[in-house]
Structures are given as structure tokens and as C-alpha cells.
Coordinates of N, CA and C in Angstrom, one line a residue:
F1 N 77.0 117.6 86.8 CA 76.4 116.3 86.9 C 76.0 116.0 88.4
I2 N 77.0 116.2 89.3 CA 76.8 115.9 90.8 C 75.6 116.8 91.3
D3 N 75.6 118.0 91.0 CA 74.5 118.9 91.4 C 73.1 118.4 90.9
G4 N 73.2 117.9 89.7 CA 72.0 117.4 89.0 C 71.4 116.2 89.8
V5 N 72.4 115.3 90.2 CA 72.0 114.1 91.0 C 71.4 114.5 92.3
A6 N 71.9 115.6 92.9 CA 71.4 116.1 94.3 C 69.9 116.7 94.0
R7 N 69.8 117.3 92.8 CA 68.4 117.9 92.6 C 67.4 116.9 92.3
A8 N 67.9 115.8 91.6 CA 67.0 114.7 91.2 C 66.6 113.9 92.4
F9 N 67.5 113.6 93.3 CA 67.1 112.7 94.4 C 67.0 113.4 95.8
G10 N 67.3 114.7 95.8 CA 67.1 115.5 97.0 C 68.2 115.5 98.0
R11 N 69.2 114.6 97.8 CA 70.4 114.4 98.6 C 71.4 113.5 98.0
I12 N 72.6 113.5 98.5 CA 73.8 112.6 98.1 C 74.2 111.9 99.4
D13 N 74.2 110.6 99.5 CA 74.6 110.0 100.6 C 76.0 109.3 100.5
V14 N 76.4 108.9 99.2 CA 77.6 108.1 99.0 C 78.3 108.7 97.7
L15 N 79.5 108.8 97.8 CA 80.4 109.1 96.6 C 81.5 108.0 96.4
V16 N 81.5 107.3 95.3 CA 82.5 106.4 95.0 C 83.4 106.8 93.9
N17 N 84.7 107.0 94.3 CA 85.7 107.5 93.2 C 86.4 106.2 92.8
N18 N 86.1 105.8 91.5 CA 86.6 104.5 91.0 C 87.0 104.6 89.5
A19 N 87.4 105.8 89.0 CA 87.8 106.0 87.7 C 89.3 105.4 87.5
G20 N 89.6 105.0 86.3 CA 90.9 104.6 86.2 C 91.4 104.2 84.8
V21 N 92.6 104.5 84.3 CA 93.2 104.0 83.2 C 94.6 103.4 83.5
I22 N 95.1 102.6 82.7 CA 96.3 102.0 83.0 C 97.1 101.8 81.6
Q23 N 98.4 102.2 81.7 CA 99.3 102.0 80.6 C 100.4 101.2 81.1
V24 N 100.7 100.1 80.4 CA 101.7 99.1 80.7 C 102.9 99.2 79.7
A25 N 104.1 99.7 80.2 CA 105.2 99.9 79.5 C 106.4 100.3 80.4
P26 N 107.6 100.2 79.9 CA 108.8 100.7 80.6 C 108.6 102.2 80.6
M27 N 109.2 102.9 81.6 CA 109.1 104.3 81.7 C 109.7 105.0 80.4
Q28 N 110.7 104.5 79.8 CA 111.3 105.0 78.6 C 110.4 105.0 77.4
D29 N 109.5 104.1 77.5 CA 108.4 104.0 76.4 C 107.2 104.7 76.6
L30 N 107.0 105.6 77.6 CA 105.9 106.2 77.9 C 106.1 107.8 77.6
R31 N 105.1 108.3 77.0 CA 105.2 109.8 76.8 C 104.6 110.6 78.0
V32 N 105.0 111.8 78.1 CA 104.5 112.6 79.3 C 103.0 112.7 79.1
E33 N 102.5 112.8 77.9 CA 101.0 112.9 77.7 C 100.2 111.7 78.3
E34 N 100.9 110.6 78.3 CA 100.3 109.3 78.8 C 100.3 109.4 80.3
L35 N 101.3 109.8 80.9 CA 101.4 110.0 82.3 C 100.4 111.0 82.8
D36 N 100.2 112.0 82.1 CA 99.3 113.1 82.4 C 97.9 112.6 82.3
E37 N 97.5 111.7 81.3 CA 96.2 111.1 81.2 C 95.9 110.2 82.5
A38 N 97.0 109.5 82.9 CA 96.8 108.6 84.2 C 96.5 109.5 85.3
M39 N 97.1 110.6 85.5 CA 96.9 111.5 86.7 C 95.6 112.1 86.5
R40 N 95.2 112.5 85.5 CA 93.9 113.2 85.3 C 92.7 112.2 85.5
S41 N 92.9 111.1 84.9 CA 91.7 110.1 85.1 C 91.7 109.5 86.6
N42 N 92.8 109.0 87.0 CA 92.9 108.3 88.2 C 93.0 109.1 89.5
F43 N 93.5 110.3 89.4 CA 93.6 111.2 90.6 C 92.8 112.4 90.5
W44 N 92.9 113.3 89.5 CA 92.2 114.6 89.4 C 90.7 114.4 89.4
S45 N 90.3 113.3 88.7 CA 88.8 113.1 88.6 C 88.2 113.0 90.0
A46 N 89.0 112.2 90.8 CA 88.4 112.0 92.2 C 88.4 113.4 93.1
V47 N 89.5 114.1 92.8 CA 89.6 115.5 93.5 C 88.3 116.3 93.1
Y48 N 88.1 116.4 91.9 CA 87.1 117.3 91.4 C 85.7 116.8 91.8
A49 N 85.5 115.5 91.7 CA 84.2 114.9 92.2 C 84.0 115.1 93.6
T50 N 85.0 115.0 94.4 CA 84.9 115.1 95.9 C 84.5 116.5 96.3
R51 N 85.3 117.4 95.7 CA 85.1 118.9 96.0 C 83.6 119.2 95.6
R52 N 83.2 118.7 94.5 CA 81.8 119.1 94.1 C 80.7 118.5 95.0
A53 N 81.0 117.2 95.3 CA 79.9 116.5 96.1 C 80.0 116.8 97.7
L54 N 81.1 117.3 98.2 CA 81.3 117.5 99.6 C 80.2 118.3 100.3
P55 N 79.7 119.4 99.7 CA 78.8 120.2 100.4 C 77.5 119.5 100.5
H56 N 77.2 118.5 99.5 CA 75.9 117.7 99.7 C 76.1 116.7 100.6
L57 N 77.3 116.1 100.7 CA 77.6 114.9 101.7 C 77.6 115.4 103.1
E58 N 78.2 116.6 103.4 CA 78.2 117.2 104.7 C 76.9 117.4 105.4
K59 N 75.9 117.6 104.5 CA 74.5 117.7 105.1 C 74.0 116.4 105.8
Q60 N 74.6 115.4 105.3 CA 74.2 114.0 106.0 C 75.1 113.7 107.1
G61 N 76.2 114.5 107.3 CA 77.0 114.3 108.4 C 77.8 112.9 108.4
R62 N 77.9 112.3 109.6 CA 78.6 111.0 109.6 C 78.0 109.9 109.0
A63 N 76.7 110.0 108.6 CA 75.9 109.0 107.8 C 76.3 108.9 106.4
A64 N 77.1 109.9 105.9 CA 77.5 109.9 104.5 C 78.8 109.2 104.4
R65 N 79.1 108.8 103.1 CA 80.3 108.0 102.9 C 81.0 108.5 101.6
I66 N 82.4 108.4 101.7 CA 83.1 108.6 100.5 C 84.0 107.4 100.4
V67 N 84.0 106.7 99.3 CA 84.7 105.5 99.1 C 85.8 105.8 97.9
N68 N 87.0 105.7 98.2 CA 88.1 105.9 97.4 C 88.7 104.6 97.0
V69 N 88.6 104.2 95.8 CA 89.2 102.9 95.2 C 90.7 103.3 94.7
T70 N 91.7 102.8 95.5 CA 93.1 103.1 95.1 C 93.5 101.8 94.6
S71 N 94.7 101.3 95.0 CA 95.2 100.1 94.5 C 96.5 99.7 95.2
I72 N 96.8 98.4 95.2 CA 98.1 98.0 95.9 C 99.2 98.7 95.1
G73 N 99.0 99.2 93.8 CA 99.9 100.0 93.1 C 100.1 101.3 93.8
G74 N 99.3 101.7 94.7 CA 99.4 102.9 95.4 C 100.3 102.7 96.7
R75 N 100.6 101.5 97.0 CA 101.4 101.2 98.2 C 102.8 100.7 97.7
V76 N 102.8 99.8 96.7 CA 104.0 99.2 96.1 C 104.1 99.6 94.7
A77 N 105.2 100.1 94.3 CA 105.4 100.5 92.9 C 105.8 99.3 92.0
V78 N 104.8 98.7 91.3 CA 105.0 97.7 90.4 C 105.7 98.1 89.1
P79 N 106.7 97.5 88.7 CA 107.4 97.8 87.4 C 106.4 97.9 86.2
H80 N 106.8 98.8 85.3 CA 106.1 99.1 84.0 C 104.7 99.6 84.1
L81 N 104.3 100.1 85.3 CA 103.1 100.8 85.6 C 103.3 102.0 86.2
L82 N 104.2 102.9 85.7 CA 104.7 104.1 86.3 C 103.5 105.1 86.5
G83 N 102.8 105.3 85.4 CA 101.7 106.4 85.4 C 100.7 105.9 86.5
Y84 N 100.3 104.6 86.4 CA 99.3 104.1 87.3 C 99.8 104.2 88.7
N85 N 101.0 103.7 88.9 CA 101.5 103.8 90.4 C 101.5 105.2 90.9
A86 N 102.0 106.1 90.1 CA 102.0 107.6 90.6 C 100.7 108.0 91.0
S87 N 99.7 107.8 90.1 CA 98.4 108.4 90.3 C 97.7 107.6 91.5
K88 N 97.9 106.3 91.7 CA 97.4 105.7 92.9 C 98.1 106.0 94.2
F89 N 99.4 106.3 94.1 CA 100.0 106.9 95.3 C 99.3 108.2 95.7
A90 N 99.1 109.0 94.7 CA 98.5 110.3 94.9 C 97.1 110.0 95.5
M91 N 96.4 109.1 95.0 CA 95.1 108.8 95.4 C 95.0 108.3 96.9
M92 N 96.1 107.6 97.2 CA 96.2 107.0 98.6 C 96.4 108.2 99.6
G93 N 97.2 109.2 99.2 CA 97.5 110.3 100.1 C 96.2 111.2 100.2
F94 N 95.5 111.3 99.1 CA 94.3 112.1 99.1 C 93.3 111.5 100.0
S95 N 93.1 110.2 99.9 CA 92.1 109.5 100.7 C 92.4 109.6 102.1
E96 N 93.6 109.4 102.6 CA 94.0 109.4 103.9 C 93.9 110.8 104.5
S97 N 94.3 111.8 103.7 CA 94.1 113.2 104.1 C 92.6 113.5 104.3
L98 N 91.7 113.1 103.5 CA 90.4 113.3 103.7 C 89.8 112.7 105.0
Q99 N 90.4 111.5 105.4 CA 90.1 110.7 106.5 C 90.4 111.7 107.7
A100 N 91.6 112.2 107.7 CA 92.1 113.0 108.8 C 91.2 114.3 109.0
E101 N 90.9 114.9 107.9 CA 90.1 116.2 108.0 C 88.6 116.0 108.2
L102 N 88.0 114.9 107.7 CA 86.6 114.8 107.7 C 86.1 113.8 108.7
S103 N 86.8 112.7 109.0 CA 86.2 111.5 109.7 C 86.6 111.3 111.2
Y104 N 87.6 112.1 111.7 CA 88.0 111.8 113.0 C 88.0 113.0 113.9
G105 N 88.2 112.7 115.2 CA 88.1 113.7 116.2 C 86.9 114.6 116.2
S106 N 87.0 115.9 116.3 CA 85.8 116.7 116.3 C 85.1 116.9 114.9
A107 N 85.7 116.3 113.9 CA 85.1 116.4 112.5 C 83.8 115.7 112.4
R108 N 82.8 116.3 111.8 CA 81.4 115.7 111.7 C 81.1 115.3 110.2
G109 N 82.2 115.2 109.4 CA 81.9 115.0 108.0 C 81.7 113.5 107.6
P110 N 81.6 113.2 106.4 CA 81.4 111.8 105.9 C 82.6 110.9 106.3
R111 N 82.3 109.7 106.5 CA 83.3 108.8 106.8 C 84.0 108.4 105.4
V112 N 85.2 108.2 105.5 CA 86.0 107.9 104.2 C 86.6 106.6 104.3
T113 N 86.3 105.7 103.3 CA 86.9 104.4 103.1 C 87.9 104.3 102.1
T114 N 89.1 103.9 102.4 CA 90.2 103.7 101.3 C 90.1 102.2 100.9
V115 N 89.9 101.9 99.6 CA 89.9 100.6 99.2 C 91.2 100.3 98.5
I116 N 91.8 99.1 98.9 CA 93.2 98.9 98.3 C 93.1 97.4 97.7
P117 N 92.7 97.4 96.3 CA 92.6 96.2 95.7 C 93.9 95.6 95.2
G118 N 94.1 94.3 95.3 CA 95.2 93.8 94.5 C 94.6 93.5 93.0
P119 N 95.3 92.8 92.2 CA 94.9 92.5 90.8 C 93.5 91.9 90.9
M120 N 92.6 92.4 90.1 CA 91.2 92.0 90.0 C 90.9 91.4 88.7
R121 N 90.1 90.4 88.6 CA 89.6 89.8 87.4 C 88.5 90.5 86.9
T122 N 88.6 91.5 86.1 CA 87.5 92.3 85.5 C 87.5 92.2 84.0
G123 N 88.6 91.7 83.4 CA 88.8 91.6 81.9 C 89.2 93.0 81.4
S124 N 89.6 93.9 82.2 CA 90.1 95.2 81.8 C 91.4 95.1 81.0
I125 N 92.1 94.0 80.9 CA 93.3 93.9 80.2 C 93.0 94.2 78.7
Y126 N 91.8 94.1 78.2 CA 91.5 94.5 76.8 C 91.3 95.9 76.6
N127 N 91.2 96.7 77.7 CA 91.1 98.1 77.5 C 92.3 98.8 78.1
A128 N 93.2 98.1 78.7 CA 94.5 98.7 79.1 C 95.3 99.1 77.8
E129 N 96.3 100.0 78.0 CA 97.2 100.4 77.0 C 98.5 99.8 77.1
F130 N 99.1 99.3 76.1 CA 100.3 98.6 76.1 C 101.4 99.3 75.2
G131 N 102.7 99.5 75.7 CA 103.7 100.2 74.9 C 105.0 99.4 75.0
G132 N 106.0 99.9 74.3 CA 107.2 99.3 74.3 C 107.2 98.1 73.4
D133 N 107.1 96.9 74.0 CA 106.9 95.6 73.2 C 105.5 95.2 73.6
P134 N 104.4 95.7 73.0 CA 103.0 95.5 73.4 C 102.6 94.1 73.7
R135 N 103.0 93.2 72.8 CA 102.5 91.9 72.8 C 103.1 91.2 74.0
R136 N 104.4 91.4 74.3 CA 105.0 90.7 75.5 C 104.5 91.4 76.8
E137 N 104.2 92.8 76.7 CA 103.7 93.4 77.9 C 102.3 92.8 78.2
F138 N 101.6 92.6 77.1 CA 100.2 92.0 77.4 C 100.3 90.7 78.0
G139 N 101.2 89.9 77.5 CA 101.4 88.5 78.0 C 101.6 88.4 79.5
W140 N 102.5 89.2 80.1 CA 102.8 89.1 81.5 C 101.6 89.8 82.3
F141 N 101.1 91.0 81.9 CA 100.1 91.6 82.6 C 98.8 90.9 82.4
G142 N 98.5 90.2 81.4 CA 97.3 89.4 81.4 C 97.4 88.2 82.2
L143 N 98.6 87.6 82.3 CA 98.7 86.4 83.2 C 98.6 86.8 84.7
A144 N 99.3 88.0 85.0 CA 99.1 88.5 86.4 C 97.7 88.9 86.8
S145 N 96.9 89.2 85.8 CA 95.5 89.6 86.1 C 94.5 88.5 86.1
S146 N 95.0 87.2 86.0 CA 94.1 86.1 85.8 C 94.4 84.9 86.7
I147 N 95.6 84.9 87.4 CA 96.0 83.8 88.3 C 94.9 83.8 89.4
P148 N 94.3 82.6 89.7 CA 93.3 82.5 90.7 C 93.7 83.0 92.0
L149 N 94.8 82.5 92.7 CA 95.3 82.8 94.0 C 95.7 84.3 94.2
A150 N 96.2 84.8 93.1 CA 96.8 86.3 93.2 C 95.9 87.3 92.8
T151 N 94.7 86.9 92.3 CA 93.7 87.9 91.9 C 92.4 87.6 92.5
I152 N 91.5 88.6 92.5 CA 90.1 88.5 93.2 C 89.1 88.8 92.2
D153 N 88.0 88.0 92.3 CA 86.8 88.2 91.4 C 86.2 89.5 91.7
A154 N 85.8 90.2 90.7 CA 85.3 91.6 90.8 C 84.0 91.6 91.6
R155 N 83.1 90.5 91.4 CA 81.8 90.5 92.2 C 82.1 90.4 93.7
R156 N 82.9 89.5 94.0 CA 83.3 89.2 95.4 C 83.9 90.6 96.0
A157 N 84.8 91.2 95.3 CA 85.4 92.5 95.7 C 84.3 93.6 95.9
A158 N 83.3 93.7 95.0 CA 82.3 94.7 95.2 C 81.5 94.5 96.4
R159 N 81.2 93.2 96.8 CA 80.5 92.9 98.0 C 81.2 93.3 99.2
R160 N 82.6 93.2 99.2 CA 83.3 93.6 100.4 C 83.4 95.1 100.5
V161 N 83.5 95.8 99.3 CA 83.5 97.2 99.3 C 82.2 97.8 99.9
V162 N 81.1 97.3 99.5 CA 79.8 97.8 100.0 C 79.7 97.5 101.5
A163 N 80.2 96.3 101.9 CA 80.1 96.1 103.5 C 81.1 97.1 104.2
A164 N 82.2 97.3 103.7 CA 83.1 98.2 104.4 C 82.5 99.7 104.4
A165 N 82.0 100.0 103.3 CA 81.4 101.4 103.3 C 80.2 101.5 104.4
R166 N 79.4 100.5 104.4 CA 78.2 100.6 105.4 C 78.8 100.6 106.7
E167 N 79.8 99.9 107.0 CA 80.3 99.8 108.4 C 81.2 101.0 108.7
G168 N 81.5 101.9 107.6 CA 82.4 103.1 107.9 C 83.8 102.7 108.2
R169 N 84.3 101.7 107.6 CA 85.6 101.3 107.9 C 86.6 102.2 107.2
A170 N 87.7 102.4 107.8 CA 88.7 103.4 107.2 C 89.5 102.8 106.1
E171 N 89.7 101.5 106.0 CA 90.5 100.7 105.0 C 90.0 99.4 104.8
V172 N 90.1 99.0 103.6 CA 89.8 97.5 103.2 C 90.7 97.1 102.1
K173 N 91.4 96.0 102.3 CA 92.3 95.4 101.4 C 91.5 94.2 100.7
L174 N 91.8 94.1 99.4 CA 91.1 93.2 98.6 C 92.1 92.2 98.0
G175 N 92.0 90.9 98.4 CA 92.9 89.9 97.7 C 94.2 89.7 98.5
L176 N 94.6 88.4 98.4 CA 95.9 88.1 99.0 C 97.0 88.9 98.7
S177 N 97.2 89.2 97.4 CA 98.3 90.1 97.0 C 98.3 91.4 97.7
S178 N 97.2 92.1 97.9 CA 97.1 93.3 98.5 C 97.6 93.2 100.0
H179 N 97.2 92.2 100.7 CA 97.5 92.0 102.1 C 99.0 91.7 102.2
L180 N 99.6 90.8 101.4 CA 101.0 90.4 101.6 C 101.9 91.5 101.2
L181 N 101.6 92.2 100.0 CA 102.5 93.3 99.5 C 102.4 94.5 100.6
S182 N 101.2 94.8 101.1 CA 101.1 95.9 102.0 C 102.0 95.5 103.3
W183 N 101.8 94.3 103.8 CA 102.6 93.9 105.0 C 104.2 93.9 104.7
A184 N 104.5 93.5 103.5 CA 106.0 93.5 103.2 C 106.4 94.9 103.1
H185 N 105.7 95.8 102.5 CA 106.2 97.2 102.3 C 106.2 97.9 103.7
G186 N 105.3 97.4 104.6 CA 105.2 98.2 105.8 C 106.4 97.8 106.7
I187 N 106.9 96.6 106.7 CA 108.0 96.2 107.6 C 109.4 96.3 106.9
A188 N 109.4 96.2 105.6 CA 110.7 96.2 104.9 C 110.5 97.0 103.6
P189 N 110.3 98.3 103.6 CA 110.0 99.0 102.4 C 111.1 99.0 101.3
Q190 N 112.4 99.1 101.6 CA 113.5 99.1 100.7 C 113.6 97.7 100.1
M191 N 113.4 96.7 101.0 CA 113.5 95.3 100.4 C 112.4 95.0 99.4
T192 N 111.2 95.6 99.6 CA 110.2 95.5 98.7 C 110.5 96.1 97.4
V193 N 111.1 97.3 97.5 CA 111.5 98.0 96.2 C 112.6 97.2 95.4
R194 N 113.5 96.6 96.2 CA 114.5 95.7 95.5 C 113.8 94.5 94.9
L195 N 112.8 93.9 95.6 CA 112.1 92.8 94.9 C 111.5 93.1 93.7
M196 N 110.9 94.4 93.7 CA 110.3 94.8 92.4 C 111.3 95.1 91.3
G197 N 112.5 95.4 91.7 CA 113.7 95.5 90.8 C 113.9 94.2 90.2
L198 N 113.9 93.1 90.9 CA 114.1 91.8 90.3 C 113.0 91.4 89.5
V199 N 111.8 91.8 89.7 CA 110.6 91.5 88.9 C 110.8 92.3 87.6
N200 N 111.3 93.6 87.7 CA 111.6 94.3 86.4 C 112.6 93.7 85.5
A201 N 113.5 93.0 86.0 CA 114.6 92.3 85.2 C 114.0 91.3 84.3
L202 N 112.8 90.8 84.7 CA 112.1 89.7 84.0 C 111.2 90.1 82.9
L203 N 111.0 91.5 83.0 CA 109.9 92.1 82.0 C 110.6 92.5 80.8
P204 N 109.9 92.9 79.7 CA 110.5 93.2 78.4 C 111.3 94.5 78.6
A205 N 112.4 94.5 77.9 CA 113.3 95.7 78.0 C 112.7 96.9 77.1
P206 N 113.1 98.2 77.5 CA 112.7 99.3 76.8 C 113.1 99.3 75.3
R207 N 112.3 99.8 74.5 CA 112.5 99.7 73.0 C 112.6 101.1 72.4
G208 N 112.3 102.2 73.2 CA 112.4 103.5 72.7 C 111.2 103.8 71.7
A209 N 110.1 103.1 71.8 CA 109.0 103.1 71.0 C 107.9 104.0 71.6
A210 N 107.6 105.1 71.0 CA 106.5 106.0 71.5 C 105.1 105.4 71.2
G211 N 104.2 105.6 72.0 CA 102.8 105.3 71.7 C 102.3 103.9 72.3
T212 N 101.1 103.8 72.5 CA 100.4 102.6 73.1 C 99.4 102.0 72.3
T213 N 99.2 100.8 72.4 CA 98.0 100.0 71.8 C 97.1 99.4 72.7
R214 N 95.9 99.5 72.5 CA 94.8 98.9 73.4 C 94.9 97.4 73.3
G215 N 94.7 96.7 74.5 CA 94.8 95.3 74.5 C 93.9 94.6 73.5
R216 N 92.8 95.1 73.3 CA 91.8 94.4 72.4 C 92.3 94.5 70.9
D217 N 93.2 95.4 70.6 CA 93.7 95.7 69.2 C 95.0 94.9 69.0
L218 N 95.5 94.2 69.9 CA 97.0 93.7 69.7 C 97.0 92.4 68.9
R219 N 96.0 91.6 69.0 CA 96.1 90.3 68.4 C 97.2 89.5 68.9
A220 N 97.4 89.6 70.4 CA 98.6 88.9 70.9 C 98.3 87.5 71.0
P221 N 99.3 86.6 70.9 CA 99.2 85.2 71.0 C 98.5 84.8 72.4
A222 N 98.9 85.6 73.4 CA 98.4 85.2 74.7 C 96.9 85.2 74.9
Q223 N 96.2 86.1 74.1 CA 94.8 86.3 74.2 C 93.9 85.0 74.1
G224 N 94.4 84.1 73.4 CA 93.6 82.7 73.3 C 94.1 81.7 74.3
S225 N 95.1 82.1 75.1 CA 95.6 81.1 76.0 C 94.6 80.6 77.1
A226 N 94.7 79.4 77.4 CA 93.9 78.8 78.5 C 94.2 79.5 79.9
L227 N 95.5 80.1 80.0 CA 95.9 80.7 81.2 C 95.0 81.9 81.5
L228 N 94.4 82.6 80.5 CA 93.7 83.7 80.6 C 92.2 83.5 80.6
R229 N 91.8 82.2 80.9 CA 90.4 81.8 80.8 C 89.6 82.7 81.8
L230 N 90.0 82.8 83.0 CA 89.3 83.7 84.1 C 89.2 85.1 83.7
S231 N 90.2 85.7 83.1 CA 90.1 87.1 82.6 C 89.2 87.3 81.5
N232 N 89.2 86.2 80.5 CA 88.3 86.3 79.4 C 86.9 86.1 79.7
E233 N 86.6 85.2 80.7 CA 85.2 85.1 81.2 C 84.8 86.4 81.8
A234 N 85.6 87.1 82.6 CA 85.3 88.3 83.2 C 85.0 89.4 82.2
A235 N 85.8 89.4 81.1 CA 85.7 90.4 80.2 C 84.3 90.3 79.5
R236 N 83.9 89.2 79.2 CA 82.6 88.9 78.5 C 81.5 89.3 79.5
R237 N 81.7 89.0 80.8 CA 80.6 89.3 81.8 C 80.5 90.8 82.0
N238 N 81.7 91.4 81.9 CA 81.8 92.9 82.3 C 81.7 93.8 81.1
N239 N 81.4 93.3 79.9 CA 81.3 94.1 78.7 C 82.6 94.7 78.4
E240 N 83.7 94.1 78.7 CA 85.0 94.6 78.3 C 85.4 94.2 76.9
A241 N 84.6 93.5 76.2 CA 84.7 93.1 74.8 C 86.1 92.5 74.3
P242 N 86.3 91.3 74.7 CA 87.6 90.7 74.3 C 87.6 90.5 72.8
P243 N 88.7 90.4 72.1 CA 88.7 90.1 70.7 C 88.3 88.7 70.4
E244 N 88.2 88.4 69.1 CA 87.7 87.0 68.8 C 88.6 85.9 69.2
A245 N 90.0 86.3 69.3 CA 90.9 85.3 69.8 C 90.8 84.8 71.1
A246 N 90.1 85.6 72.0 CA 89.9 85.3 73.4 C 88.5 84.7 73.6
R247 N 87.7 84.6 72.7 CA 86.2 84.2 72.9 C 86.1 82.6 72.9

């Protein structure tokens, strides 16, 4: 595919790595296959795409851009998102390693921008996978993805990512949550982990139930809640197809 793009347009100037899947469940309720899926989609897809595109990007030198969309989940391990966290931590290391090798000193390669979003209002809660106690997991995750001050609108986030890539910035944080949690983890990492432990105590307990259910298939009571209004609006706008209960 990437070589085909280069043939069709004669060059490649920008690569954006933004693939992702998310499973929401306690560790005990996740199968190894689901963790592997998270790593393959969220991390390995970026590795393969970058390796394939790099020869084309290097022809453009420092004018080229690689944009890696990671997550605050790659800085702070949020409970019940183990596969997502692990893949985004890997993505964070991959992106910063690329910066060191391609963007600085005598290197003349593409500039690499690491994007660190907090929760974004995209409506993707309906395509996330929920395990353990799926309806309760959907409830807390849906709310966390819809609160105005704690989340960022996807359109606003996109504009900031484009601006950061044009400027060749090394890093851009999106949303108040990303800034606050990055700061907290930077000055007190162990305290931040303990705080996440307190959050974990408020979440549904493991049930020893294998398998996950997609959000749109849950028929969870929270789907029709006014608290999810912003997420439901984003889902309709972004073709995330919320169920009838959320329309």
C-alpha cells in the first residue's frame, strides 16, 4: 500500500500512525489473544508502516514528518486498560527512539512528532470492547470519555496535531487530563501509580469471564444517559454508529 502511494503521488511527505483498538476489563478477564490484538494494532502496525515508509520519507529530508499518536495511557497506566496501556507505552518508546535517531544532531531524517492525547470525544466507546462486567465497564468508560473538562473534541485535537506537525514539534499534549497526568507522573511517578490503584478500587471487580463485547452490542443502560450526550453526538458525527438507545 505505502509503495503504491509513493508511485501514485511521486513522493511521501507525511506518515501518521494512528491505529488503535481498546479493551476495557480487569486483567484477570482479558485473554492473551486480546492483549496480542492490542499490541499488533496499536504498536506493530506503526512499526511496519514506519519501516516501509521511511525510505520514501528520507528522500524529503527534514521537510518530511512522522506523526505518532500515542496516549496519556502511554505515560500513566489507567486501570482496566492493560492491553491499551502496554501498547501505548511501547508506542511512546518507539516514537522517542525515532526522534533520537532521525530528528536530532547530525541526523537529516524526518522530524518526528509524538502526540499524547487525553480522553477524546470521538464516539469510539461504541467500538471499544468490554469484558468482565461489560455493562458496568461501559458505564465508567463512557462517562470518562464524555466529561467536557476532562476530554477534548476530536476536531480541535486534529487542528492542534496538524499545527504541531507543520512546526516540527517533538511533542504535543492534547487536553487538560494529558497535561495534568503527565506532570504528576513526571514529578511523583509512584504516587501517580498509587492514585491509579485508588481508582481501580472504584471499578468493577474481576469476574473470571473470558471474552469481550463491543460497546454498540451491549444495550447498556448508560447508552441513553444525558451524561453521554457529547460522546453520542461525536459518534454520529464520526460514523461510530451508536445503537438506537443512544440516538
